[in-house]
Coordinates of C-alpha atoms in Angstrom, one line a residue:
X1 CA -11.3 -35.3 83.0
X2 CA -10.3 -36.6 79.4
X3 CA -9.0 -40.3 79.4
X4 CA -6.4 -40.9 76.7
X5 CA -4.1 -43.6 75.4
X6 CA -1.5 -43.6 72.7
X7 CA -4.0 -44.1 70.0
X8 CA -4.0 -41.6 67.2
X9 CA -7.5 -40.4 67.8
X10 CA -6.7 -39.1 71.3
X11 CA -6.0 -35.6 69.8
X12 CA -9.5 -35.3 68.9
X13 CA -10.7 -36.3 72.3
X14 CA -8.4 -33.9 73.8
X15 CA -9.8 -30.9 71.7
X16 CA -13.4 -32.1 72.5
X17 CA -12.5 -32.0 76.1
X18 CA -11.0 -28.5 75.7
X19 CA -14.1 -27.3 73.9
X20 CA -16.5 -28.7 76.5
X21 CA -14.4 -27.2 79.4
X22 CA -14.4 -23.9 77.6
X23 CA -18.2 -24.0 77.2
X24 CA -18.7 -24.9 80.9
X25 CA -15.9 -22.4 82.1
X26 CA -14.4 -25.3 84.1
X27 CA -10.9 -26.6 84.8
X28 CA -10.1 -29.9 83.1
X29 CA -7.4 -32.4 83.0
X30 CA -6.1 -35.2 80.6
X31 CA -5.2 -38.6 82.4
X32 CA -3.6 -41.7 81.1
X33 CA -3.3 -44.8 83.0
X34 CA -0.6 -47.5 83.1
X35 CA -1.9 -50.9 84.1
X36 CA 0.0 -53.9 84.9
X37 CA -2.2 -56.3 83.0
X38 CA -2.0 -54.2 79.6
X39 CA 0.6 -54.8 77.0
X40 CA 3.8 -53.0 76.8
X41 CA 3.8 -50.0 74.5
X42 CA 6.3 -49.7 71.7
X43 CA 8.6 -46.8 71.4
X44 CA 6.4 -45.1 68.9
X45 CA 3.3 -45.5 71.2
X46 CA 5.3 -43.8 74.1
X47 CA 6.4 -41.0 72.0
X48 CA 2.9 -40.5 70.6
X49 CA 1.5 -40.6 74.1
X50 CA 3.8 -37.9 75.3
X51 CA 2.9 -35.8 72.2
X52 CA -0.7 -36.3 73.5
X53 CA 0.2 -35.0 76.9
X54 CA 2.2 -31.9 75.6
X55 CA -0.9 -30.9 73.4
X56 CA -3.1 -31.0 76.5
X57 CA -0.5 -29.0 78.4
X58 CA -0.5 -26.4 75.4
X59 CA -4.4 -26.2 75.7
X60 CA -4.2 -25.4 79.5
X61 CA -5.1 -28.8 80.9
X62 CA -3.6 -30.5 84.0
X63 CA -1.8 -33.7 82.8
X64 CA -1.5 -37.0 84.9
X65 CA -0.2 -40.6 84.6
X66 CA -1.9 -42.9 86.8
X67 CA -0.8 -46.5 87.5
X68 CA -2.7 -49.5 88.7
X69 CA -4.1 -52.9 88.2
X70 CA -7.5 -52.2 86.6
X71 CA -8.0 -49.3 84.3
X72 CA -11.6 -48.2 85.2
X73 CA -10.7 -48.6 89.0
X74 CA -8.1 -46.0 88.7
X75 CA -10.3 -43.6 86.7
X76 CA -12.9 -43.6 88.9
X77 CA -10.8 -43.5 92.1
X78 CA -8.9 -40.5 90.7
X79 CA -12.1 -38.6 89.5
X80 CA -13.7 -39.1 93.0
X81 CA -10.3 -37.8 94.6
X82 CA -10.4 -34.8 92.4
X83 CA -14.2 -34.1 92.5
X84 CA -14.6 -34.6 88.8
X85 CA -18.0 -34.0 87.6
X86 CA -17.5 -35.3 83.8
X87 CA -15.5 -37.9 82.3
X88 CA -14.7 -38.1 78.6
X89 CA -13.9 -41.3 76.8
X90 CA -13.5 -42.3 73.1
X91 CA -16.1 -44.6 71.4
X92 CA -14.3 -47.9 71.0
X93 CA -13.5 -49.1 67.7
X94 CA -15.0 -52.4 66.2
X95 CA -15.1 -55.0 68.9
X96 CA -12.3 -57.6 68.6
X97 CA -12.4 -61.3 69.4
X98 CA -10.4 -61.1 72.3
X99 CA -12.6 -58.3 73.9
X100 CA -15.4 -60.7 73.9
X101 CA -13.9 -62.2 77.1
X102 CA -13.8 -59.2 79.1
X103 CA -16.3 -56.3 79.9
X104 CA -15.7 -53.1 77.7
X105 CA -14.2 -50.0 79.8
X106 CA -17.3 -47.9 78.9
X107 CA -19.7 -50.2 80.5
X108 CA -17.4 -50.4 83.7
X109 CA -17.3 -46.5 83.8
X110 CA -21.1 -46.3 83.4
X111 CA -21.6 -48.8 86.2
X112 CA -19.3 -47.4 88.7
X113 CA -19.2 -43.8 87.8
X114 CA -22.2 -42.7 90.4
X115 CA -22.9 -39.1 90.0
X116 CA -20.0 -38.6 87.6
X117 CA -21.5 -37.8 84.0
X118 CA -19.8 -40.1 81.3
X119 CA -19.4 -38.6 77.8
X120 CA -18.7 -41.0 75.0
X121 CA -17.3 -39.1 72.1
X122 CA -17.2 -40.5 68.6
X123 CA -13.8 -39.9 67.3
X124 CA -12.9 -40.7 63.6
X125 CA -9.9 -42.6 62.7
X126 CA -7.1 -40.0 62.9
X127 CA -5.6 -39.0 59.6
X128 CA -2.8 -41.5 59.1
X129 CA 0.3 -40.6 57.3
X130 CA 0.2 -40.6 53.6
X131 CA 3.6 -42.3 53.3
X132 CA 2.2 -46.0 53.8
X133 CA -0.6 -45.2 51.2
X134 CA 1.2 -47.1 48.6
X135 CA 0.9 -50.9 49.6
X136 CA 4.3 -52.3 50.3
X137 CA 5.3 -54.4 47.6
X138 CA 6.3 -58.1 48.3
X139 CA 9.9 -59.4 47.8
X140 CA 10.2 -60.6 44.1
X141 CA 11.3 -63.9 45.5
X142 CA 8.2 -64.3 47.3
X143 CA 6.3 -63.8 43.9
X144 CA 8.6 -66.5 42.4
X145 CA 8.1 -68.9 45.2
X146 CA 4.5 -68.3 45.2
X147 CA 4.5 -68.8 41.3
X148 CA 6.2 -72.3 41.5
X149 CA 3.9 -73.3 44.4
X150 CA 0.8 -72.4 42.7
X151 CA 1.8 -74.2 39.4
X152 CA 2.8 -77.3 41.4
X153 CA -0.5 -77.5 43.4
X154 CA -2.6 -76.9 40.1
X155 CA -0.7 -79.7 38.3
X156 CA -1.3 -82.1 41.3
X157 CA -4.9 -81.2 41.4
X158 CA -5.2 -81.8 37.8
X159 CA -3.4 -85.0 37.9
X160 CA -5.6 -86.4 40.6
X161 CA -8.8 -85.6 38.6
X162 CA -7.7 -85.7 34.8
X163 CA -10.0 -88.8 34.3
X164 CA -12.9 -86.3 35.0
X165 CA -11.4 -83.5 32.8
X166 CA -11.4 -83.0 29.2
X167 CA -8.2 -81.3 27.4
X168 CA -9.7 -77.8 27.3
X169 CA -10.5 -78.0 31.0
X170 CA -6.9 -78.6 31.8
X171 CA -6.0 -75.4 29.9
X172 CA -8.6 -73.4 31.6
X173 CA -7.3 -74.6 34.9
X174 CA -3.8 -73.4 34.4
X175 CA -5.2 -70.0 33.6
X176 CA -6.4 -69.7 37.4
X177 CA -2.8 -69.4 39.0
X178 CA -1.7 -67.0 36.4
X179 CA -4.6 -64.6 37.2
X180 CA -4.0 -64.9 40.9
X181 CA -0.3 -64.6 40.9
X182 CA -0.7 -61.7 38.4
X183 CA -3.1 -59.7 40.7
X184 CA -1.1 -60.4 43.8
X185 CA 2.5 -60.2 42.8
X186 CA 2.7 -58.2 39.8
X187 CA 4.2 -58.7 36.1
X188 CA 7.4 -60.7 36.4
X189 CA 5.9 -63.5 38.7
X190 CA 2.9 -63.7 36.6
X191 CA 5.0 -64.1 33.3
X192 CA 7.1 -67.0 35.2
X193 CA 3.7 -68.6 36.2
X194 CA 2.6 -68.5 32.6
X195 CA 5.9 -70.2 31.6
X196 CA 5.8 -72.7 34.4
X197 CA 2.1 -73.7 33.3
X198 CA 3.1 -74.1 29.8
X199 CA 6.1 -76.4 30.8
X200 CA 3.9 -78.4 33.2
X201 CA 1.2 -78.8 30.6
X202 CA 3.5 -79.9 27.9
X203 CA 5.5 -82.4 30.4
X204 CA 2.5 -84.0 32.3
X205 CA -0.6 -83.5 29.9
X206 CA 0.4 -83.8 26.4
X207 CA 1.6 -86.7 24.2
X208 CA 4.4 -88.0 24.6
X209 CA 3.9 -87.8 28.3
X210 CA 6.6 -87.0 31.0
X211 CA 8.8 -85.9 28.0
X212 CA 9.2 -82.3 26.5
X213 CA 8.0 -82.3 22.9
X214 CA 4.9 -82.1 20.6
X215 CA 3.6 -85.1 18.7
X216 CA 0.8 -83.1 17.2
X217 CA 1.1 -79.5 15.6
X218 CA -2.3 -78.5 16.8
X219 CA -1.0 -78.9 20.5
X220 CA 1.6 -76.4 19.8
X221 CA -1.0 -73.8 18.6
X222 CA -2.9 -74.6 21.8
X223 CA 0.2 -74.0 23.9
X224 CA 1.1 -70.8 22.1
X225 CA -2.6 -69.5 22.6
X226 CA -2.4 -70.5 26.3
X227 CA 0.9 -68.5 26.7
X228 CA -0.5 -65.4 24.9
X229 CA -3.6 -65.5 26.8
X230 CA -1.8 -65.7 30.1
X231 CA 0.5 -62.7 29.2
X232 CA -2.7 -60.8 28.4
X233 CA -4.4 -61.5 31.5
X234 CA -1.3 -60.5 33.4
X235 CA -1.3 -57.2 31.6
X236 CA -4.9 -56.4 32.2
X237 CA -4.8 -57.5 36.0
X238 CA -1.6 -55.4 36.4
X239 CA -3.2 -52.3 34.9
X240 CA -6.2 -52.8 36.8
X241 CA -4.2 -53.3 40.0
X242 CA -2.3 -50.1 39.5
X243 CA -5.4 -48.1 38.6
X244 CA -7.0 -49.2 41.9
X245 CA -3.9 -48.2 43.9
X246 CA -3.8 -44.8 42.3
X247 CA -7.7 -44.3 42.9
X248 CA -7.0 -45.5 46.5
X249 CA -4.4 -43.1 47.0
X250 CA -6.2 -40.1 45.4
X251 CA -9.2 -40.9 47.8
X252 CA -6.9 -41.0 50.8
X253 CA -5.3 -37.6 49.8
X254 CA -8.9 -36.1 49.2
X255 CA -10.1 -37.4 52.5
X256 CA -7.1 -36.0 54.2
X257 CA -7.8 -32.4 52.7
X258 CA -11.4 -32.8 53.6
X259 CA -10.5 -33.5 57.3
X260 CA -8.3 -30.6 57.3
X261 CA -10.8 -28.2 55.8
X262 CA -13.7 -29.4 58.1
X263 CA -11.7 -28.9 61.2
X264 CA -10.3 -25.5 60.5
X265 CA -13.8 -24.4 59.4
X266 CA -15.0 -24.7 63.0
X267 CA -12.6 -22.0 64.4
X268 CA -11.8 -18.5 63.6
X269 CA -8.9 -18.1 66.0
X270 CA -5.6 -17.8 63.9
X271 CA -3.5 -19.5 66.4
X272 CA -5.7 -22.5 66.7
X273 CA -6.0 -22.8 62.9
X274 CA -2.0 -22.9 62.8
X275 CA -2.0 -25.5 65.6
X276 CA -4.5 -27.7 63.4
X277 CA -2.5 -27.3 60.2
X278 CA 0.6 -28.4 62.0
X279 CA -0.7 -31.3 63.6
X280 CA -2.4 -32.6 60.3
X281 CA 0.9 -32.1 58.4
X282 CA 3.0 -33.9 61.0
X283 CA 0.7 -36.8 60.9
X284 CA 0.1 -36.9 57.1
X285 CA 3.6 -36.6 56.1
X286 CA 5.2 -39.0 58.8
X287 CA 7.7 -36.3 60.2
X288 CA 7.6 -33.1 62.0
X289 CA 5.9 -29.6 61.0
X290 CA 5.7 -26.0 62.1
X291 CA 4.5 -22.8 61.0
X292 CA 6.5 -19.6 61.2
X293 CA 5.6 -15.9 60.4
X294 CA 7.9 -13.1 60.1
X295 CA 7.6 -10.6 62.8
X296 CA 10.5 -8.2 61.7
X297 CA 13.0 -8.2 58.8
X298 CA 14.9 -11.6 59.2
X299 CA 13.0 -12.4 62.7
X300 CA 10.9 -15.5 62.5
X301 CA 8.4 -16.5 65.1
X302 CA 7.0 -20.0 65.5
X303 CA 3.3 -19.8 65.5
X304 CA 2.6 -23.6 65.9
X305 CA 4.6 -26.7 65.9
X306 CA 4.2 -30.6 66.1
X307 CA 5.9 -31.7 68.2
X308 CA 6.5 -28.8 70.4
X309 CA 10.2 -28.9 70.5
X310 CA 10.6 -28.0 66.7
X311 CA 13.5 -25.7 66.3
X312 CA 15.4 -24.4 63.2
X313 CA 19.3 -23.7 62.7
X314 CA 20.3 -20.4 61.2
X315 CA 20.7 -22.1 57.8
X316 CA 17.2 -23.1 57.9
X317 CA 16.0 -19.7 59.0
X318 CA 17.7 -18.5 55.8
X319 CA 15.8 -21.0 53.9
X320 CA 12.4 -19.7 55.4
X321 CA 13.6 -16.2 54.3
X322 CA 14.1 -17.3 50.8
X323 CA 10.9 -19.2 50.5
X324 CA 8.9 -16.5 51.9
X325 CA 10.5 -13.9 49.5
X326 CA 10.2 -15.8 46.3
X327 CA 7.1 -17.7 47.2
X328 CA 8.6 -21.0 46.1
X329 CA 9.4 -24.3 47.2
X330 CA 12.8 -24.8 49.1
X331 CA 14.8 -27.3 50.6
X332 CA 14.3 -31.1 50.1
X333 CA 12.3 -32.2 47.0
X334 CA 12.9 -28.7 45.2
X335 CA 15.8 -27.2 43.0
X336 CA 16.9 -24.9 45.8
X337 CA 19.1 -26.6 48.3
X338 CA 17.7 -30.0 47.9
X339 CA 20.2 -31.6 50.2
X340 CA 18.6 -29.8 53.2
X341 CA 16.8 -32.0 55.7
X342 CA 14.3 -29.1 55.8
X343 CA 11.4 -28.6 53.3
X344 CA 9.8 -25.0 53.4
X345 CA 6.5 -24.2 51.7
X346 CA 5.3 -20.6 51.5
X347 CA 1.7 -20.0 52.5
X348 CA 0.3 -17.2 50.7
X349 CA -3.0 -15.7 49.1
X350 CA -2.8 -12.2 48.0
X351 CA 0.0 -11.6 50.6
X352 CA 2.5 -14.0 52.3
X353 CA 0.9 -15.5 55.6
X354 CA 3.8 -17.5 56.7
X355 CA 6.0 -20.5 56.0
X356 CA 5.3 -24.3 56.7
X357 CA 8.3 -26.0 57.5
X358 CA 8.5 -29.8 57.3
X359 CA 11.0 -32.4 58.2
X360 CA 10.0 -35.5 56.4
X361 CA 11.5 -39.0 57.5
X362 CA 11.2 -40.7 54.0
X363 CA 13.9 -38.9 52.0
X364 CA 12.3 -40.0 48.6
X365 CA 8.9 -39.0 49.5
X366 CA 8.9 -35.7 47.9
X367 CA 10.5 -36.8 44.8
X368 CA 7.5 -39.3 44.2
X369 CA 4.0 -38.6 43.1
X370 CA 3.0 -37.2 46.6
X371 CA 4.7 -33.9 45.7
X372 CA 1.5 -32.5 44.4
X373 CA -0.3 -33.5 47.3
X374 CA 2.0 -31.6 49.5
X375 CA 1.4 -28.5 47.4
X376 CA -2.4 -28.9 47.6
X377 CA -2.0 -29.2 51.3
X378 CA -0.1 -25.9 51.4
X379 CA -2.8 -24.1 49.3
X380 CA -5.6 -25.4 51.5
X381 CA -3.7 -24.3 54.6
X382 CA -3.0 -20.8 53.2
X383 CA -6.8 -20.4 52.6
X384 CA -7.5 -21.5 56.1
X385 CA -5.0 -19.0 57.5
X386 CA -6.2 -16.3 55.1
X387 CA -9.8 -16.9 56.2
X388 CA -8.9 -16.7 59.9
X389 CA -6.9 -13.6 59.4
X390 CA -9.8 -11.9 57.4
X391 CA -12.3 -13.2 60.2
X392 CA -10.0 -11.3 62.9
X393 CA -9.7 -8.2 60.8
X394 CA -13.4 -8.2 60.3
X395 CA -14.2 -8.7 64.1
X396 CA -11.6 -5.8 64.7
X397 CA -13.5 -3.6 62.2
X398 CA -16.9 -4.6 63.7
X399 CA -15.7 -3.5 67.1
X400 CA -14.5 -0.4 65.9
X401 CA -17.7 0.5 64.2
X402 CA -19.5 -0.4 67.4
X403 CA -17.2 2.0 69.4
X404 CA -17.9 4.6 66.9
X405 CA -21.5 4.2 67.1
X406 CA -21.4 4.1 70.9
X407 CA -19.2 7.1 71.0
X408 CA -21.8 9.0 68.9
X409 CA -24.7 7.7 71.0
X410 CA -22.8 8.8 74.2
X411 CA -22.0 12.3 72.9
X412 CA -25.4 12.8 72.0
X413 CA -26.8 11.4 75.2
X414 CA -24.3 13.6 77.3
X415 CA -25.1 16.7 75.3
X416 CA -28.9 16.3 76.0
X417 CA -29.1 14.5 79.5
X418 CA -26.3 16.6 81.0
X419 CA -27.3 19.8 79.2
X420 CA -30.9 19.7 80.8
X421 CA -29.9 19.5 84.5
X422 CA -27.0 21.8 83.9
X423 CA -29.2 24.5 82.4
X424 CA -31.6 24.1 85.3
X425 CA -28.8 24.5 88.0
X426 CA -27.1 27.5 86.2
X427 CA -30.5 29.1 85.8
X428 CA -31.5 28.5 89.4
X429 CA -28.1 29.7 90.8
X430 CA -28.1 32.9 88.3
X431 CA -31.5 33.9 89.6
X432 CA -30.7 33.7 93.3
X433 CA -27.2 35.4 92.4
X434 CA -28.8 38.4 90.4
X435 CA -32.1 38.6 92.8
X436 CA -30.7 41.1 95.2
X437 CA -33.2 40.0 97.8
X438 CA -36.3 40.3 95.7
X439 CA -37.1 36.5 96.1
X440 CA -39.5 35.3 98.6
X441 CA -38.4 32.4 101.1
X442 CA -40.8 30.0 99.1
X443 CA -39.2 31.0 95.8
X444 CA -35.6 30.6 97.3
X445 CA -36.6 27.2 98.4
X446 CA -37.9 26.0 95.2
X447 CA -34.9 27.2 93.5
X448 CA -32.6 25.2 96.0
X449 CA -34.8 22.3 95.5
X450 CA -34.3 22.4 91.7
X451 CA -30.7 22.7 92.2
X452 CA -30.5 19.7 94.5
X453 CA -32.8 17.5 92.4
X454 CA -30.8 18.2 89.0
X455 CA -27.6 17.6 90.8
X456 CA -28.7 14.3 92.1
X457 CA -30.0 13.4 88.7
X458 CA -26.5 14.4 87.2
X459 CA -24.9 12.2 89.9
X460 CA -26.9 9.2 89.0
X461 CA -26.1 9.6 85.5
X462 CA -22.5 10.0 86.0
X463 CA -22.5 7.0 88.4
X464 CA -24.2 4.7 85.8
X465 CA -21.7 5.9 83.2
X466 CA -18.6 5.1 85.3
X467 CA -20.0 1.9 86.4
X468 CA -20.9 0.8 82.9
X469 CA -17.3 1.6 81.9
X470 CA -15.8 -0.5 84.8
X471 CA -17.9 -3.4 84.0
X472 CA -17.4 -3.6 80.4
X473 CA -13.5 -2.9 80.5
X474 CA -13.0 -5.6 83.2
X475 CA -11.9 -3.2 85.7
X476 CA -14.6 -4.1 88.1
X477 CA -13.4 -6.1 91.0
X478 CA -16.3 -7.3 93.2
X479 CA -15.7 -7.5 97.0
X480 CA -18.7 -9.9 97.9
X481 CA -19.6 -10.0 101.6
X482 CA -22.6 -11.2 103.6
X483 CA -25.2 -8.3 103.8
X484 CA -28.7 -8.0 104.9
X485 CA -31.0 -7.2 101.9
X486 CA -33.1 -4.9 104.1
X487 CA -29.9 -2.8 104.8
X488 CA -29.2 -2.3 101.1
X489 CA -33.0 -1.7 100.4
X490 CA -33.1 0.9 103.1
X491 CA -30.0 2.8 101.9
X492 CA -31.6 2.9 98.3
X493 CA -34.7 4.3 99.8
X494 CA -32.8 6.9 101.7
X495 CA -31.2 8.0 98.4
X496 CA -34.5 8.2 96.6
X497 CA -36.6 9.4 99.7
X498 CA -38.1 12.5 98.2
X499 CA -39.3 10.8 95.0
X500 CA -40.7 7.9 97.0
X501 CA -42.9 10.0 99.3
X502 CA -46.2 9.5 97.1
X503 CA -45.7 5.6 96.7
X504 CA -45.8 2.7 99.0
X505 CA -42.7 0.5 99.2
X506 CA -42.9 -2.8 100.7
X507 CA -40.2 -5.2 101.4
X508 CA -40.7 -8.9 102.1
X509 CA -37.6 -11.3 102.8
X510 CA -37.6 -14.9 103.5
X511 CA -35.9 -15.9 106.6
X512 CA -33.6 -18.4 104.9
X513 CA -32.2 -15.7 102.7
X514 CA -31.8 -12.9 105.0
X515 CA -28.2 -12.5 104.0
X516 CA -26.9 -12.1 100.5
X517 CA -23.3 -12.7 99.4
X518 CA -22.9 -9.5 97.1
X519 CA -20.7 -6.6 96.5
X520 CA -22.8 -4.3 98.8
X521 CA -21.7 -1.0 96.8
X522 CA -22.5 -2.2 93.4
X523 CA -25.7 -4.1 94.5
X524 CA -27.1 -0.9 96.3
X525 CA -26.6 1.1 93.2
X526 CA -28.4 -1.9 91.3
X527 CA -31.4 -1.5 93.7
X528 CA -31.4 2.3 93.2
X529 CA -31.6 1.9 89.4
X530 CA -34.4 -0.5 89.7
X531 CA -36.5 1.6 92.2
X532 CA -35.9 4.7 90.3
X533 CA -37.0 3.0 87.0
X534 CA -40.2 1.9 88.7
X535 CA -40.8 5.3 90.2
X536 CA -40.5 6.9 86.8
X537 CA -43.0 4.5 85.0
X538 CA -45.8 4.0 87.8
X539 CA -48.2 6.8 88.7
X540 CA -48.3 8.1 92.2
X541 CA -50.2 6.4 95.0
X542 CA -49.4 2.8 93.6
X543 CA -47.3 0.2 95.5
X544 CA -44.0 -1.2 94.5
X545 CA -42.9 -4.4 96.3
X546 CA -39.4 -6.2 96.9
X547 CA -39.5 -9.8 97.3
X548 CA -36.5 -12.1 98.2
X549 CA -37.2 -15.9 98.3
X550 CA -35.0 -19.0 98.1
X551 CA -34.7 -21.3 95.3
X552 CA -32.5 -23.9 96.6
X553 CA -28.9 -23.0 95.9
X554 CA -29.9 -19.7 94.2
X555 CA -32.0 -16.7 95.4
X556 CA -34.8 -14.9 93.7
X557 CA -35.1 -11.1 94.1
X558 CA -38.1 -9.6 92.2
X559 CA -39.5 -6.0 92.0
X560 CA -43.0 -5.7 91.2
X561 CA -44.8 -2.4 90.3
X562 CA -48.5 -1.4 89.2
X563 CA -47.5 0.7 86.1
X564 CA -48.2 0.4 82.5
X565 CA -45.9 -2.4 82.0
X566 CA -43.3 -3.2 79.3
X567 CA -43.9 -3.3 75.7
X568 CA -43.8 -7.1 74.7
X569 CA -41.2 -6.5 72.0
X570 CA -38.8 -4.6 74.5
X571 CA -38.7 -7.2 77.5
X572 CA -35.0 -8.1 76.3
X573 CA -34.1 -4.8 74.7
X574 CA -34.4 -2.9 77.7
X575 CA -31.5 -4.0 79.2
X576 CA -29.3 -2.8 76.4
X577 CA -27.3 0.5 76.5
X578 CA -29.4 3.7 75.8
X579 CA -32.7 1.7 75.2
X580 CA -35.7 3.6 76.5
X581 CA -39.2 2.6 77.3
X582 CA -42.2 3.5 75.1
X583 CA -42.8 6.9 77.1
X584 CA -39.7 8.5 76.0
X585 CA -40.7 11.8 77.3
X586 CA -39.9 10.6 80.8
X587 CA -36.2 11.9 81.3
X588 CA -33.5 9.3 81.4
X589 CA -30.4 8.0 79.6
X590 CA -31.1 4.4 79.1
X591 CA -28.1 3.3 81.3
X592 CA -29.7 2.4 84.5
X593 CA -31.0 -1.3 83.5
X594 CA -27.9 -1.9 81.3
X595 CA -25.8 -1.1 84.6
X596 CA -28.1 -3.6 86.4
X597 CA -27.6 -6.4 84.0
X598 CA -23.7 -5.7 84.2
X599 CA -23.7 -6.1 88.0
X600 CA -26.0 -9.2 87.9
X601 CA -23.7 -10.8 85.4
X602 CA -20.6 -10.0 87.4
X603 CA -22.2 -11.8 90.4
X604 CA -22.9 -14.8 88.2
X605 CA -26.6 -14.4 88.0
X606 CA -29.4 -13.5 85.5
X607 CA -31.8 -10.8 85.3
X608 CA -35.2 -10.6 83.4
X609 CA -38.3 -8.5 82.8
X610 CA -41.9 -9.5 82.2
X611 CA -45.5 -8.2 82.4
X612 CA -47.7 -9.4 85.3
X613 CA -51.0 -10.9 84.4
X614 CA -52.7 -8.4 86.7
X615 CA -50.9 -5.4 85.4
X616 CA -47.6 -3.9 85.9
X617 CA -44.0 -5.2 85.4
X618 CA -41.8 -7.4 87.3
X619 CA -38.0 -7.6 87.3
X620 CA -36.5 -10.9 88.4
X621 CA -33.0 -11.4 89.6
X622 CA -31.4 -14.7 90.3
X623 CA -28.2 -15.1 92.1
X624 CA -26.0 -18.0 93.3
X625 CA -26.5 -18.4 97.1
X626 CA -23.8 -20.3 98.7
X627 CA -24.4 -21.8 102.2
X628 CA -23.7 -19.5 105.1
X629 CA -20.4 -20.3 106.8
X630 CA -20.4 -21.4 110.3
X631 CA -19.2 -18.2 112.0
X632 CA -22.2 -16.4 110.4
X633 CA -24.5 -19.1 111.6
X634 CA -23.1 -18.6 115.1
X635 CA -23.3 -14.7 115.0
X636 CA -27.0 -15.1 113.8
X637 CA -27.8 -17.5 116.8
X638 CA -26.0 -15.0 119.2
X639 CA -27.9 -11.8 117.8
X640 CA -31.2 -14.1 118.2
X641 CA -30.4 -14.9 121.7
X642 CA -29.7 -11.4 122.5
X643 CA -33.0 -10.3 121.2
X644 CA -34.9 -12.8 123.1
X645 CA -33.2 -11.8 126.5
X646 CA -34.0 -8.1 125.7
X647 CA -37.8 -9.1 125.0
X648 CA -37.9 -11.1 128.2

């Protein structure tokens, strides 16, 4: 369960929850809580929260809006009701002064969550819109009022302390408001400040006092230099201020591109990359964004959009077509149909990948210096989509290469492993047909035995091939049921009865796991393959032991033999297709153990192999073991009572 609010970082939290749910193969949900003691959300926050919930829906999450008085109580109550095992919350931002009077949400969740795991996800500040990067300039009248106030306050201060100051000190003090106003309000208020400072200095602190005029020519030079210095300071500070603003803007744009590149680098899915690009574009440019790709001539398909209700008119689709064909900017901010509400940016590298469509709220945005950033964003988006497309093509090429290699291996195996038993069967059958009665009874029995043995070998090979195809193609639908292990082991022994005659097979099963919840047909074939493998690689007269024990909510099935063991470098490889043991002269296709691993994985278990310290090999299978339902418990008690009555 992912807990979100209207904050911009909620999208990162939702993606983190989707990633965790995918890794755990678990269902997940996104919840938000409306509490009675929280502040009322603005219209923008309401819209943003709705976008978060739509994003969660698009990623396959169940969404829920809760209401209650206390945030943590509602989250814990709902988590317990829905049997949630993991809760994801975002790491809080810097602590505000008003939060010092209440316990943080994370502390309340950790204290009251009980067995539920609480994950605290560190989320970055979400990329904000590029639009407000330039600081909002204050009104000129504010600067003029501040200029008048600053000069007035400086004059009063100097007037109170003039008996402690010399004449040069007065000039230096009047430079202070000039610097402050220049740094905060720009050129025009700063020039006014310099002029007011000169007037105040001449009126209050030069002879004749409280009159405008100069009795000493040297005072005129002082005032002139004072005014020039004020103008120079204003020019320098304005230049520094503009450079700082430009550097700040470039840094924000670079960070935005860096965040986009870092997020698209962690995925190779083309659809997911398109969603990331659309989400970043909508937030950075302060509007709506969508990515379109052309399916057929003139037919455009929306790959991703933010928000999800993004739609185009017929005229806007024509704009997409023109932008894709010419690979040029179109719509607002360009020379082609600049009156349109839509801006289209072609995404291309060596070939056209699609078109990024933008609806930016600020009409003057693309006419300012941000236009080059939009182009840089489009270039980076093109590279990300091209990378995902190439990765998909490389994956398909690798699959085709593997298919070709598998096909070649399969043909080689079939040509060898099927030809040998077929040749034996044909030879024995031809001999019996053309004999004309010259064979003895013993010879005919041997030929018939050879035909049956090779036919059974072919049957096992074809069964393993078909089972492997079903398991790997997803066409295997298990039908699990409660089956006694002894019953499946007995059926496997019957199928291999002739080959087991010179070996001792033992079966030891704990009473607590007398029944297994498996598909009896597939699991019996698994037991046949493991037993057949043990018979091949162990000498006659040795013991092969089955053991079934309980491991809590799992069950362990082990097969131990007294053979030569497994080469240490092949304990994992022997479960791959067409991989054989060290003694390759022993007939086999290398599919039996691969089929075993497929069956075990389909049941949600694991299989491994190792060498015993005393000699021989051990194969271990761990399977989930759900508790027996009540009707089976009752059936076992009835059977036990019936056995006791018969014994008495």
